[in-house]
Amino acid sequence: MTPTYVRGHGLLDGRTVVVTAAAGAGIGGATARRCLEEGARVFVSDAHERRLAQSAEDLAKEFGDDRVHAQRCDVTDEAQVRALYDAAAERFGRIDVAVNNAGLGGTANLVDMEDDQWTRVLDITLNGTMRCTRAALRHMRDQGGGVIVNNASVIGWRAQKGQSHYAAAKAGVMALTRCAALEAAEFGVRINAVSPSLAMHPHLVKVTSQDLLDELTAREAFGRYAEPWEVANVIVFLASDYSSYMTGEAVSVSSQHP
């Protein structure tokens, strides 16, 4: 069953959205596009400068130079993270939505895993999300409101061989989201997370065996993986006023059965 692409409905008209790891064809890129289709101005970032520049150029051609801006950011570097959110606020006047999408996966059994494998996944996926949440929250506190959406994963709930580092990081993202949301409520800031199961994109294909992808796809009720834009739709919902009473939630974007 092929899903039908949903047209924009102006859910983010006039708002400024920052999206990390937005280069390429994954969830971040799909989110940037969906936010633009919903009327937002988008500040995109990624650690890969060439891919980021190409993505920003393509989006600007379609949606206008005045609505798209890009800046490289490595989320393991606190100075770069601060500079990203400062630049977005300066460029567009405020930050209404921050989508913290940067993450790193991989497959390795714990018994064979080296410390640097564990540390790198945790530093990008969990610590990077913390740095971005903190930087966005400081701006939103001072401006009196905003929305943060973090990208977690169903693997933060479900066990899978070879994924202890990634699962620990994504479970940490969920816990971070819940605790930060309680702290942010007094500032009028909402913080939620999406937890996708299997969204197909080129990078996933590179780091995952075809046998495992086939096995994971077979677990999905619809017998297919999610398109990145289907996850982006849920991110847009959480960023919009339609989710005004939701905070501290991790929303599963999945058709997977146990």
mmCIF file of C-alpha atoms in Angstrom:
data_model
loop_
_atom_site.group_PDB
_atom_site.id
_atom_site.type_symbol
_atom_site.label_atom_id
_atom_site.label_comp_id
_atom_site.label_asym_id
_atom_site.label_seq_id
_atom_site.Cartn_x
_atom_site.Cartn_y
_atom_site.Cartn_z
ATOM 1 C CA MET A 1 0.000 0.000 0.000
ATOM 2 C CA THR A 2 1.533 3.279 -1.132
ATOM 3 C CA PRO A 3 0.769 6.199 1.219
ATOM 4 C CA THR A 4 -0.716 9.386 -0.165
ATOM 5 C CA TYR A 5 1.388 12.488 0.381
ATOM 6 C CA VAL A 6 -0.513 15.018 2.498
ATOM 7 C CA ARG A 7 -0.548 18.620 1.282
ATOM 8 C CA GLY A 8 0.256 21.500 3.620
ATOM 9 C CA HIS A 9 -2.483 23.150 5.661
ATOM 10 C CA GLY A 10 -0.658 26.222 7.006
ATOM 11 C CA LEU A 11 -0.109 24.657 10.425
ATOM 12 C CA LEU A 12 3.155 26.558 10.944
ATOM 13 C CA ASP A 13 2.410 29.797 9.110
ATOM 14 C CA GLY A 14 4.919 32.522 9.968
ATOM 15 C CA ARG A 15 6.889 30.422 12.438
ATOM 16 C CA THR A 16 10.622 29.847 12.538
ATOM 17 C CA VAL A 17 11.833 26.239 12.746
ATOM 18 C CA VAL A 18 15.381 24.981 13.351
ATOM 19 C CA VAL A 19 16.067 21.431 12.118
ATOM 20 C CA THR A 20 19.303 19.584 12.837
ATOM 21 C CA ALA A 21 20.670 16.806 10.593
ATOM 22 C CA ALA A 22 18.505 18.193 7.808
ATOM 23 C CA ALA A 23 20.712 17.387 4.811
ATOM 24 C CA GLY A 24 19.803 14.507 2.547
ATOM 25 C CA ALA A 25 16.746 12.311 2.213
ATOM 26 C CA GLY A 26 16.172 11.246 5.826
ATOM 27 C CA ILE A 27 13.735 12.383 8.505
ATOM 28 C CA GLY A 28 15.490 15.737 8.993
ATOM 29 C CA GLY A 29 15.308 16.631 5.316
ATOM 30 C CA ALA A 30 11.682 15.535 5.129
ATOM 31 C CA THR A 31 10.882 17.594 8.226
ATOM 32 C CA ALA A 32 12.460 20.739 6.792
ATOM 33 C CA ARG A 33 10.406 20.336 3.626
ATOM 34 C CA ARG A 34 7.166 19.617 5.487
ATOM 35 C CA CYS A 35 7.644 22.663 7.731
ATOM 36 C CA LEU A 36 8.143 24.845 4.663
ATOM 37 C CA GLU A 37 5.016 23.357 3.089
ATOM 38 C CA GLU A 38 3.177 24.263 6.298
ATOM 39 C CA GLY A 39 4.234 27.913 5.981
ATOM 40 C CA ALA A 40 7.310 28.087 8.233
ATOM 41 C CA ARG A 41 10.700 29.701 7.745
ATOM 42 C CA VAL A 42 13.351 27.039 8.235
ATOM 43 C CA PHE A 43 16.925 27.215 9.491
ATOM 44 C CA VAL A 44 18.598 23.934 8.596
ATOM 45 C CA SER A 45 21.856 22.487 9.872
ATOM 46 C CA ASP A 46 23.966 19.383 9.449
ATOM 47 C CA ALA A 47 27.533 18.260 10.124
ATOM 48 C CA HIS A 48 28.021 17.528 6.403
ATOM 49 C CA GLU A 49 28.672 20.926 4.853
ATOM 50 C CA ARG A 50 28.444 19.984 1.167
ATOM 51 C CA ARG A 51 25.211 18.024 1.539
ATOM 52 C CA LEU A 52 23.758 20.775 3.703
ATOM 53 C CA ALA A 53 24.554 23.447 1.124
ATOM 54 C CA GLN A 54 22.929 21.376 -1.621
ATOM 55 C CA SER A 55 19.804 20.702 0.460
ATOM 56 C CA ALA A 56 19.446 24.368 1.399
ATOM 57 C CA GLU A 57 19.922 25.442 -2.222
ATOM 58 C CA ASP A 58 17.249 23.027 -3.423
ATOM 59 C CA LEU A 59 14.769 24.155 -0.760
ATOM 60 C CA ALA A 60 15.481 27.850 -1.374
ATOM 61 C CA LYS A 61 14.817 27.435 -5.099
ATOM 62 C CA GLU A 62 11.449 25.902 -4.335
ATOM 63 C CA PHE A 63 10.326 27.962 -1.334
ATOM 64 C CA GLY A 64 12.348 31.195 -1.587
ATOM 65 C CA ASP A 65 15.672 32.491 -0.288
ATOM 66 C CA ASP A 66 13.913 34.491 2.420
ATOM 67 C CA ARG A 67 12.455 31.347 4.024
ATOM 68 C CA VAL A 68 15.505 29.048 4.043
ATOM 69 C CA HIS A 69 18.867 29.510 5.702
ATOM 70 C CA ALA A 70 21.618 27.006 6.550
ATOM 71 C CA GLN A 71 24.529 26.755 8.943
ATOM 72 C CA ARG A 72 26.844 23.822 9.571
ATOM 73 C CA CYS A 73 26.694 22.400 13.079
ATOM 74 C CA ASP A 74 28.372 19.435 14.749
ATOM 75 C CA VAL A 75 26.137 18.691 17.735
ATOM 76 C CA THR A 76 29.086 17.269 19.704
ATOM 77 C CA ASP A 77 30.555 20.796 19.820
ATOM 78 C CA GLU A 78 28.851 23.061 22.358
ATOM 79 C CA ALA A 79 30.177 26.246 20.754
ATOM 80 C CA GLN A 80 28.744 25.243 17.359
ATOM 81 C CA VAL A 81 25.382 24.380 18.901
ATOM 82 C CA ARG A 82 25.148 27.758 20.632
ATOM 83 C CA ALA A 83 26.209 29.519 17.444
ATOM 84 C CA LEU A 84 23.501 27.694 15.469
ATOM 85 C CA TYR A 85 20.620 28.760 17.691
ATOM 86 C CA ASP A 86 22.009 32.274 18.131
ATOM 87 C CA ALA A 87 22.273 32.634 14.342
ATOM 88 C CA ALA A 88 18.738 31.345 13.790
ATOM 89 C CA ALA A 89 17.333 33.811 16.325
ATOM 90 C CA GLU A 90 19.302 36.666 14.782
ATOM 91 C CA ARG A 91 18.304 35.739 11.240
ATOM 92 C CA PHE A 92 14.572 35.308 11.845
ATOM 93 C CA GLY A 93 14.014 37.236 15.083
ATOM 94 C CA ARG A 94 12.961 34.263 17.206
ATOM 95 C CA ILE A 95 12.893 30.461 17.322
ATOM 96 C CA ASP A 96 9.384 29.054 17.506
ATOM 97 C CA VAL A 97 10.220 25.379 16.946
ATOM 98 C CA ALA A 98 13.388 23.303 17.341
ATOM 99 C CA VAL A 99 13.499 19.825 15.828
ATOM 100 C CA ASN A 100 16.485 17.994 17.298
ATOM 101 C CA ASN A 101 16.997 15.212 14.804
ATOM 102 C CA ALA A 102 20.766 14.539 14.840
ATOM 103 C CA GLY A 103 21.696 10.993 15.777
ATOM 104 C CA LEU A 104 24.088 8.169 14.980
ATOM 105 C CA GLY A 105 23.406 4.451 14.867
ATOM 106 C CA GLY A 106 25.365 1.341 14.017
ATOM 107 C CA THR A 107 25.389 -2.343 14.833
ATOM 108 C CA ALA A 108 27.740 -4.002 17.319
ATOM 109 C CA ASN A 109 27.251 -6.624 20.003
ATOM 110 C CA LEU A 110 28.180 -5.292 23.419
ATOM 111 C CA VAL A 111 30.751 -8.037 24.024
ATOM 112 C CA ASP A 112 32.733 -6.829 21.002
ATOM 113 C CA MET A 113 32.022 -3.107 21.304
ATOM 114 C CA GLU A 114 34.873 -0.670 21.878
ATOM 115 C CA ASP A 115 34.500 2.304 24.203
ATOM 116 C CA ASP A 116 34.780 4.771 21.345
ATOM 117 C CA GLN A 117 31.878 3.104 19.510
ATOM 118 C CA TRP A 118 29.682 3.468 22.592
ATOM 119 C CA THR A 119 30.856 7.002 23.339
ATOM 120 C CA ARG A 120 30.385 8.340 19.817
ATOM 121 C CA VAL A 121 26.806 7.099 19.535
ATOM 122 C CA LEU A 122 25.941 8.482 22.971
ATOM 123 C CA ASP A 123 27.671 11.804 22.339
ATOM 124 C CA ILE A 124 25.870 12.519 19.075
ATOM 125 C CA THR A 125 22.500 10.942 19.783
ATOM 126 C CA LEU A 126 21.932 11.737 23.462
ATOM 127 C CA ASN A 127 24.405 14.463 24.420
ATOM 128 C CA GLY A 128 23.838 16.245 21.113
ATOM 129 C CA THR A 129 20.088 16.251 21.705
ATOM 130 C CA MET A 130 20.690 17.613 25.203
ATOM 131 C CA ARG A 131 22.925 20.414 23.884
ATOM 132 C CA CYS A 132 20.380 21.398 21.254
ATOM 133 C CA THR A 133 17.451 21.206 23.676
ATOM 134 C CA ARG A 134 19.325 23.371 26.159
ATOM 135 C CA ALA A 135 20.318 25.971 23.558
ATOM 136 C CA ALA A 136 16.791 26.185 22.131
ATOM 137 C CA LEU A 137 15.238 26.314 25.588
ATOM 138 C CA ARG A 138 17.368 29.287 26.612
ATOM 139 C CA HIS A 139 16.069 31.289 23.649
ATOM 140 C CA MET A 140 12.488 30.139 24.161
ATOM 141 C CA ARG A 141 12.563 30.943 27.880
ATOM 142 C CA ASP A 142 13.622 34.507 27.129
ATOM 143 C CA GLN A 143 11.044 34.981 24.359
ATOM 144 C CA GLY A 144 8.211 33.459 26.421
ATOM 145 C CA GLY A 145 7.380 30.248 24.580
ATOM 146 C CA GLY A 146 8.179 27.705 21.903
ATOM 147 C CA VAL A 147 8.126 24.030 20.998
ATOM 148 C CA ILE A 148 10.906 21.437 20.947
ATOM 149 C CA VAL A 149 10.566 18.069 19.221
ATOM 150 C CA ASN A 150 13.277 15.459 19.774
ATOM 151 C CA ASN A 151 13.826 12.399 17.601
ATOM 152 C CA ALA A 152 13.886 9.231 19.712
ATOM 153 C CA SER A 153 13.146 5.691 18.502
ATOM 154 C CA VAL A 154 10.988 2.711 19.395
ATOM 155 C CA ILE A 155 14.273 0.951 20.063
ATOM 156 C CA GLY A 156 14.376 2.962 23.278
ATOM 157 C CA TRP A 157 11.524 0.685 24.399
ATOM 158 C CA ARG A 158 12.194 -2.525 22.457
ATOM 159 C CA ALA A 159 15.201 -4.823 22.594
ATOM 160 C CA GLN A 160 17.257 -5.576 19.496
ATOM 161 C CA LYS A 161 20.577 -7.360 19.184
ATOM 162 C CA GLY A 162 23.561 -5.202 18.357
ATOM 163 C CA GLN A 163 21.837 -1.995 19.416
ATOM 164 C CA SER A 164 22.746 -1.507 23.098
ATOM 165 C CA HIS A 165 24.502 1.823 22.444
ATOM 166 C CA TYR A 166 21.773 3.217 20.199
ATOM 167 C CA ALA A 167 18.953 1.918 22.397
ATOM 168 C CA ALA A 168 20.542 3.415 25.508
ATOM 169 C CA ALA A 169 20.926 6.752 23.733
ATOM 170 C CA LYS A 170 17.350 6.814 22.468
ATOM 171 C CA ALA A 171 15.927 5.748 25.844
ATOM 172 C CA GLY A 172 17.963 8.622 27.248
ATOM 173 C CA VAL A 173 16.399 11.014 24.725
ATOM 174 C CA MET A 174 12.958 9.981 25.973
ATOM 175 C CA ALA A 175 13.927 10.504 29.610
ATOM 176 C CA LEU A 176 15.548 13.841 28.773
ATOM 177 C CA THR A 177 12.377 14.896 26.958
ATOM 178 C CA ARG A 178 10.132 14.035 29.905
ATOM 179 C CA CYS A 179 12.261 15.775 32.538
ATOM 180 C CA ALA A 180 13.060 18.853 30.462
ATOM 181 C CA ALA A 181 9.364 19.218 29.605
ATOM 182 C CA LEU A 182 8.437 19.586 33.279
ATOM 183 C CA GLU A 183 11.122 22.219 33.741
ATOM 184 C CA ALA A 184 10.121 24.087 30.569
ATOM 185 C CA ALA A 185 6.395 24.259 31.280
ATOM 186 C CA GLU A 186 6.764 27.361 33.442
ATOM 187 C CA PHE A 187 8.311 29.152 30.448
ATOM 188 C CA GLY A 188 5.416 28.217 28.149
ATOM 189 C CA VAL A 189 7.619 25.766 26.249
ATOM 190 C CA ARG A 190 6.441 22.308 25.206
ATOM 191 C CA ILE A 191 8.919 19.452 24.648
ATOM 192 C CA ASN A 192 7.906 16.149 23.054
ATOM 193 C CA ALA A 193 9.576 13.372 21.087
ATOM 194 C CA VAL A 194 8.774 11.137 18.149
ATOM 195 C CA SER A 195 9.806 7.487 18.310
ATOM 196 C CA PRO A 196 9.849 5.983 14.806
ATOM 197 C CA SER A 197 10.225 2.282 14.173
ATOM 198 C CA LEU A 198 11.526 1.883 10.615
ATOM 199 C CA ALA A 199 11.783 4.894 8.298
ATOM 200 C CA MET A 200 13.799 4.117 5.190
ATOM 201 C CA HIS A 201 16.494 6.469 3.934
ATOM 202 C CA PRO A 202 19.866 6.059 2.187
ATOM 203 C CA HIS A 203 22.022 6.245 5.329
ATOM 204 C CA LEU A 204 20.050 3.451 7.007
ATOM 205 C CA VAL A 205 20.634 1.223 4.003
ATOM 206 C CA LYS A 206 24.389 1.840 4.260
ATOM 207 C CA VAL A 207 24.678 0.845 7.942
ATOM 208 C CA THR A 208 22.114 -1.991 8.099
ATOM 209 C CA SER A 209 22.200 -5.397 6.447
ATOM 210 C CA GLN A 210 19.479 -6.251 3.952
ATOM 211 C CA ASP A 211 18.535 -9.321 5.999
ATOM 212 C CA LEU A 212 17.880 -7.168 9.062
ATOM 213 C CA LEU A 213 15.935 -4.583 7.046
ATOM 214 C CA ASP A 214 13.779 -7.378 5.630
ATOM 215 C CA GLU A 215 13.198 -8.791 9.115
ATOM 216 C CA LEU A 216 12.244 -5.399 10.558
ATOM 217 C CA THR A 217 9.958 -4.636 7.626
ATOM 218 C CA ALA A 218 8.177 -7.963 8.104
ATOM 219 C CA ARG A 219 7.313 -6.961 11.674
ATOM 220 C CA GLU A 220 5.400 -3.904 10.495
ATOM 221 C CA ALA A 221 1.635 -4.326 10.307
ATOM 222 C CA PHE A 222 1.470 -2.695 6.869
ATOM 223 C CA GLY A 223 4.312 -4.864 5.567
ATOM 224 C CA ARG A 224 6.367 -1.824 4.632
ATOM 225 C CA TYR A 225 8.686 0.734 6.185
ATOM 226 C CA ALA A 226 7.629 4.323 6.845
ATOM 227 C CA GLU A 227 8.476 7.068 4.407
ATOM 228 C CA PRO A 228 10.519 9.800 6.151
ATOM 229 C CA TRP A 229 7.751 12.316 5.429
ATOM 230 C CA GLU A 230 5.293 10.165 7.408
ATOM 231 C CA VAL A 231 7.454 10.687 10.482
ATOM 232 C CA ALA A 232 7.783 14.367 9.574
ATOM 233 C CA ASN A 233 3.982 14.645 9.582
ATOM 234 C CA VAL A 234 3.929 13.665 13.244
ATOM 235 C CA ILE A 235 6.749 16.098 13.998
ATOM 236 C CA VAL A 236 4.695 18.864 12.366
ATOM 237 C CA PHE A 237 1.691 17.875 14.494
ATOM 238 C CA LEU A 238 3.781 18.108 17.673
ATOM 239 C CA ALA A 239 5.191 21.453 16.528
ATOM 240 C CA SER A 240 1.748 22.873 15.789
ATOM 241 C CA ASP A 241 -1.067 24.175 17.965
ATOM 242 C CA TYR A 242 -2.962 20.917 17.401
ATOM 243 C CA SER A 243 -0.817 19.383 20.169
ATOM 244 C CA SER A 244 -1.131 22.352 22.549
ATOM 245 C CA TYR A 245 -1.862 20.184 25.617
ATOM 246 C CA MET A 246 0.946 17.691 24.993
ATOM 247 C CA THR A 247 4.331 17.894 26.669
ATOM 248 C CA GLY A 248 6.799 15.307 27.932
ATOM 249 C CA GLU A 249 5.399 12.684 25.572
ATOM 250 C CA ALA A 250 7.234 10.227 23.310
ATOM 251 C CA VAL A 251 4.891 9.454 20.414
ATOM 252 C CA SER A 252 5.468 6.149 18.650
ATOM 253 C CA VAL A 253 5.415 6.442 14.850
ATOM 254 C CA SER A 254 5.139 2.764 14.137
ATOM 255 C CA SER A 255 2.971 -0.069 12.840
ATOM 256 C CA GLN A 256 5.269 -2.619 14.423
ATOM 257 C CA HIS A 257 3.816 -5.441 16.495
ATOM 258 C CA PRO A 258 5.787 -7.263 19.235
#
